[in-house]
């Protein structure tokens, strides 16, 4: 007589991964997302096309939201907190992700992320769906499905931007393609992203062949379609030039919004600069901050285009970004905070004026912008204080940082040449003449 088994078993594959296995994988994904978004943030000033700057800002925000959800989920799985501060056995993989920051050129950066690292992460998420348990791990499935669809969109955009960058800089083609192959080979050497166990032995790799040590650009790249300048409206360099009302206020506000391009770049630079100094919440907040500034920039661009202007007629400046170049990056954080708090009080009144003019789009944009800026002023105050604390300084010194930013900007504005002042007055005059004809 056969003996009855003492235990039940079943053939279901649901138990393929135990709680700790899942936590390890999600932690790996967290570090991949974190690395990609920090690198993308650092590169925002170096890319020229406005569409790419705005798109990168949006993708780093998506990455930060995914990373945030991954991090929370790892904690839910009762993973010891301190372990989430280290990459552990995925160290070699994450070191490879981080090394893309030292890409030798814009096309090399776009290709290595768009053709290698993002597809590897997309494939890993797909594998994860195929193998994880929809019951026990349901909460992960919800946000990872969104992350997967965003990866598909990100890959398509990076490919498009890389093609366009290569078509304008064909001399970089060979180097960029060879960099992409180097990253792909090294990724394969370290075992890819995947959902398998991390290699038991971590290898210490040197810099990738062809790498160029990343430095924050002193001058931001600008979309060549626009009228290039440092000072983007006459009132910046001439205090007697009025900000204006009516038609002039409609134009001035749209020009201001478009020129929030400096704030996208500054958001990216500070996210990167303090990523390893401040806690995770810093990256989460500054990614959102950078994305919000990209939305403001897009608002201005769309309003100007819808009024019939050509990019070549529109000034796109650099002065606020350049005012803080060569300074401690705390002054870039200070610069964002300084401008948020300087302008926020005017916004509700301007939204009301646009309402009175019957300009619903300007009113709408200004009203949303005002809500964003209120969040940003809070970020600025909070993180300036936190950064001073981390540096062992008095957190109340944040007002001094702000005051120094005011001085940096006025010193920089004082370098405007008579030709620049005349040039921006001519451009502004031409815009107002065209606007008056169209109104
Ligand atoms: Fe803004
Ligand atoms: Fe802002």
XYZ file of N, CA and C in Angstrom, residues 220-331:
336
model
N 25.348 77.089 -21.724
C 24.379 76.083 -22.158
C 24.216 76.079 -23.673
N 23.999 74.905 -24.248
C 23.735 74.825 -25.689
C 22.347 75.404 -25.958
N 22.211 76.028 -27.101
C 20.920 76.639 -27.459
C 20.438 76.099 -28.799
N 19.131 75.958 -28.886
C 18.478 75.535 -30.119
C 18.774 76.587 -31.195
N 19.448 76.198 -32.284
C 19.861 77.211 -33.277
C 18.698 77.842 -34.037
N 17.484 77.321 -33.849
C 16.352 77.912 -34.573
C 15.986 79.296 -34.007
N 16.378 79.567 -32.750
C 15.961 80.819 -32.107
C 16.998 81.916 -32.300
N 16.625 83.140 -31.936
C 17.572 84.259 -31.990
C 18.465 84.159 -30.756
N 19.761 83.885 -30.950
C 20.615 83.628 -29.787
C 21.055 84.921 -29.103
N 21.048 84.915 -27.794
C 21.461 86.113 -27.059
C 21.770 85.721 -25.619
N 22.309 86.658 -24.861
C 22.456 86.421 -23.424
C 21.240 86.990 -22.687
N 20.845 88.202 -23.052
C 19.777 88.901 -22.321
C 18.542 88.937 -23.212
N 17.470 88.291 -22.756
C 16.387 87.977 -23.689
C 15.256 89.004 -23.778
N 15.360 90.115 -23.035
C 14.366 91.190 -23.207
C 15.004 92.491 -22.738
N 14.611 93.612 -23.322
C 15.300 94.866 -22.973
C 15.249 95.214 -21.482
N 14.133 94.859 -20.793
C 14.042 95.274 -19.381
C 15.108 94.610 -18.497
N 15.734 93.537 -18.982
C 16.792 92.881 -18.204
C 18.015 93.803 -18.118
N 18.277 94.493 -19.207
C 19.501 95.309 -19.261
C 19.215 96.814 -19.174
N 17.944 97.197 -19.235
C 17.601 98.614 -19.168
C 16.430 98.795 -18.191
N 16.733 99.267 -16.974
C 15.669 99.367 -15.950
C 14.565 100.354 -16.326
N 14.801 101.222 -17.314
C 13.747 102.180 -17.691
C 12.768 101.563 -18.694
N 13.109 100.373 -19.205
C 12.230 99.735 -20.201
C 11.077 99.051 -19.457
N 9.831 99.398 -19.739
C 8.716 98.869 -18.927
C 8.432 97.389 -19.191
N 8.020 96.685 -18.123
C 7.568 95.297 -18.284
C 6.304 95.298 -19.147
N 5.498 96.320 -18.931
C 4.383 96.570 -19.845
C 3.055 95.985 -19.425
N 2.041 96.439 -20.137
C 0.682 95.942 -19.923
C 0.079 95.625 -21.286
N -1.125 95.054 -21.273
C -1.808 94.778 -22.536
C -0.990 93.842 -23.416
N -0.916 94.209 -24.681
C -0.199 93.396 -25.664
C 1.250 93.121 -25.229
N 1.878 94.155 -24.687
C 3.277 93.997 -24.284
C 3.423 92.969 -23.145
N 2.462 92.972 -22.237
C 2.501 91.997 -21.132
C 2.255 90.579 -21.651
N 1.341 90.453 -22.636
C 1.085 89.126 -23.215
C 2.376 88.547 -23.814
N 3.075 89.387 -24.578
C 4.324 88.944 -25.222
C 5.410 88.701 -24.180
N 5.569 89.654 -23.261
C 6.642 89.555 -22.267
C 6.505 88.272 -21.440
N 5.264 87.956 -21.110
C 5.021 86.773 -20.289
C 5.341 85.488 -21.066
N 4.989 85.467 -22.346
C 5.296 84.278 -23.152
C 6.805 84.137 -23.350
N 7.492 85.265 -23.548
C 8.962 85.243 -23.702
C 9.599 84.737 -22.395
N 9.060 85.196 -21.282
C 9.551 84.746 -19.967
C 9.382 83.245 -19.810
N 8.198 82.768 -20.158
C 7.938 81.331 -20.030
C 8.900 80.531 -20.893
N 9.049 80.930 -22.149
C 9.976 80.209 -23.031
C 11.386 80.207 -22.443
N 11.776 81.365 -21.896
C 13.138 81.481 -21.376
C 13.328 80.795 -20.022
N 12.299 80.145 -19.528
C 12.478 79.247 -18.376
C 13.394 78.082 -18.755
N 13.863 78.065 -19.985
C 14.844 77.056 -20.403
C 16.046 77.055 -19.454
N 16.411 78.239 -18.924
C 17.539 78.284 -17.968
C 17.185 77.498 -16.702
N 15.892 77.517 -16.347
C 15.474 76.844 -15.112
C 15.461 75.323 -15.307
N 15.160 74.869 -16.537
C 15.246 73.423 -16.808
C 16.695 72.985 -16.623
N 17.597 73.749 -17.231
C 19.028 73.399 -17.174
C 19.548 73.451 -15.751
N 19.121 74.483 -15.027
C 19.586 74.627 -13.645
C 19.026 73.497 -12.783
N 17.768 73.149 -13.000
C 17.172 72.019 -12.262
C 17.966 70.742 -12.500
N 18.327 70.504 -13.752
C 19.099 69.298 -14.084
C 20.463 69.303 -13.412
N 21.136 70.449 -13.483
C 22.494 70.539 -12.913
C 22.467 70.341 -11.394
N 21.510 70.951 -10.728
C 21.512 70.811 -9.255
C 21.054 69.417 -8.854
N 20.133 68.832 -9.602
C 19.744 67.443 -9.290
C 21.002 66.580 -9.280
N 21.776 66.704 -10.354
C 23.009 65.916 -10.494
C 24.031 66.276 -9.404
N 24.230 67.572 -9.182
C 25.300 68.002 -8.270
C 25.097 67.501 -6.840
N 23.839 67.416 -6.408
C 23.594 67.048 -5.008
C 22.994 65.646 -4.859
N 22.994 64.877 -5.964
C 22.366 63.540 -5.925
C 23.021 62.635 -4.879
N 24.330 62.764 -4.717
C 25.012 61.889 -3.763
C 25.263 62.569 -2.412
N 24.763 63.784 -2.279
C 25.005 64.546 -1.051
C 23.736 64.596 -0.204
N 22.602 64.770 -0.875
C 21.320 64.905 -0.183
C 20.554 63.583 -0.280
N 19.544 63.395 0.572
C 18.795 62.130 0.532
C 17.970 61.961 -0.752
N 17.439 60.758 -0.939
C 16.660 60.432 -2.138
C 15.576 61.464 -2.418
N 14.913 61.977 -1.401
C 13.813 62.936 -1.608
C 14.264 64.136 -2.437
N 15.539 64.477 -2.317
C 16.070 65.583 -3.118
C 15.917 65.286 -4.614
N 16.313 64.080 -5.003
C 16.223 63.725 -6.425
C 14.760 63.721 -6.854
N 13.926 63.172 -6.005
C 12.496 63.096 -6.326
C 11.923 64.510 -6.518
N 12.230 65.410 -5.600
C 11.710 66.784 -5.700
C 12.327 67.537 -6.875
N 13.637 67.418 -7.052
C 14.263 68.249 -8.088
C 13.933 67.734 -9.486
N 13.618 66.447 -9.615
C 13.167 65.934 -10.915
C 11.823 66.578 -11.268
N 10.943 66.660 -10.294
C 9.652 67.291 -10.525
C 9.830 68.784 -10.853
N 10.716 69.407 -10.124
C 11.010 70.832 -10.315
C 11.470 71.077 -11.758
N 12.404 70.241 -12.213
C 12.963 70.374 -13.564
C 11.870 70.173 -14.618
N 11.036 69.181 -14.394
C 9.930 68.911 -15.327
C 8.949 70.090 -15.363
N 8.639 70.640 -14.186
C 7.713 71.781 -14.140
C 8.265 72.946 -14.957
N 9.568 73.191 -14.838
C 10.152 74.305 -15.596
C 10.088 74.011 -17.099
N 10.214 72.748 -17.448
C 10.087 72.362 -18.865
C 8.659 72.621 -19.347
N 7.680 72.408 -18.473
C 6.289 72.686 -18.862
C 6.088 74.189 -19.048
N 6.700 74.987 -18.169
C 6.559 76.447 -18.320
C 7.173 76.901 -19.650
N 8.341 76.335 -19.950
C 9.030 76.691 -21.193
C 8.156 76.326 -22.404
N 7.562 75.172 -22.326
C 6.706 74.694 -23.419
C 5.460 75.576 -23.567
N 4.940 76.036 -22.428
C 3.771 76.935 -22.465
C 4.089 78.190 -23.279
N 5.245 78.799 -22.985
C 5.637 80.028 -23.685
C 5.850 79.766 -25.165
N 6.519 78.666 -25.449
C 6.804 78.304 -26.845
C 5.496 78.146 -27.624
N 4.560 77.417 -27.043
C 3.302 77.175 -27.762
C 2.490 78.447 -27.954
N 2.493 79.313 -26.950
C 1.729 80.567 -27.114
C 2.340 81.392 -28.255
N 3.675 81.503 -28.255
C 4.331 82.312 -29.297
C 4.097 81.715 -30.685
N 4.160 80.391 -30.777
C 3.930 79.755 -32.087
C 2.485 79.975 -32.528
N 1.562 79.875 -31.578
C 0.145 79.991 -31.962
C -0.191 81.427 -32.375
N 0.626 82.394 -31.933
C 0.407 83.786 -32.374
C 1.101 84.058 -33.709
N 1.728 83.038 -34.267
C 2.278 83.189 -35.621
C 3.740 83.615 -35.676
N 4.468 83.531 -34.554
C 5.893 83.891 -34.601
C 6.729 82.714 -35.071
N 7.870 83.056 -35.646
C 8.855 82.045 -36.035
C 9.923 82.005 -34.949
N 10.506 80.813 -34.673
C 11.573 80.770 -33.662
C 12.683 81.790 -33.926
N 13.026 82.010 -35.202
C 14.142 82.931 -35.503
C 13.858 84.360 -35.046
N 12.578 84.688 -34.805
C 12.229 86.045 -34.368
C 12.282 86.171 -32.846
N 12.476 85.028 -32.163
C 12.296 85.012 -30.707
C 13.633 84.867 -29.978
N 13.907 85.773 -29.024
C 15.184 85.685 -28.302
C 15.174 84.570 -27.249
N 16.263 83.798 -27.252
C 16.415 82.735 -26.256
C 17.757 82.993 -25.556
N 17.659 83.373 -24.310
C 18.847 83.875 -23.613
C 19.544 82.858 -22.721
N 20.665 83.312 -22.154
C 21.485 82.415 -21.323
C 21.920 83.065 -20.010
N 21.527 84.338 -19.775
C 22.239 85.081 -18.720
C 22.066 84.510 -17.317
N 20.905 83.965 -17.000
C 20.750 83.522 -15.596
C 21.601 82.273 -15.361
N 21.582 81.350 -16.336
C 22.439 80.157 -16.215
C 23.899 80.579 -16.076
N 24.321 81.503 -16.957
C 25.744 81.867 -16.990
C 26.166 82.703 -15.785
N 25.206 83.377 -15.148
C 25.546 84.152 -13.943
C 26.133 83.260 -12.850
N 25.730 81.993 -12.836
C 26.187 81.092 -11.764
C 27.293 80.152 -12.232
N 27.749 80.318 -13.469
C 28.799 79.413 -13.973
C 30.105 79.662 -13.237
N 30.799 78.558 -12.945
C 32.080 78.662 -12.242
C 31.925 78.845 -10.746
N 30.678 78.962 -10.261
C 30.423 79.128 -8.826
C 30.112 77.770 -8.212
N 30.181 77.695 -6.897
C 29.689 76.545 -6.148
C 28.235 76.276 -6.596
N 27.890 75.001 -6.917
C 26.523 74.743 -7.407
C 25.417 75.119 -6.411
N 25.769 75.401 -5.164
C 24.721 75.864 -4.228
C 24.104 77.159 -4.782
N 24.888 77.920 -5.575
C 24.335 79.163 -6.120
C 23.417 78.911 -7.307
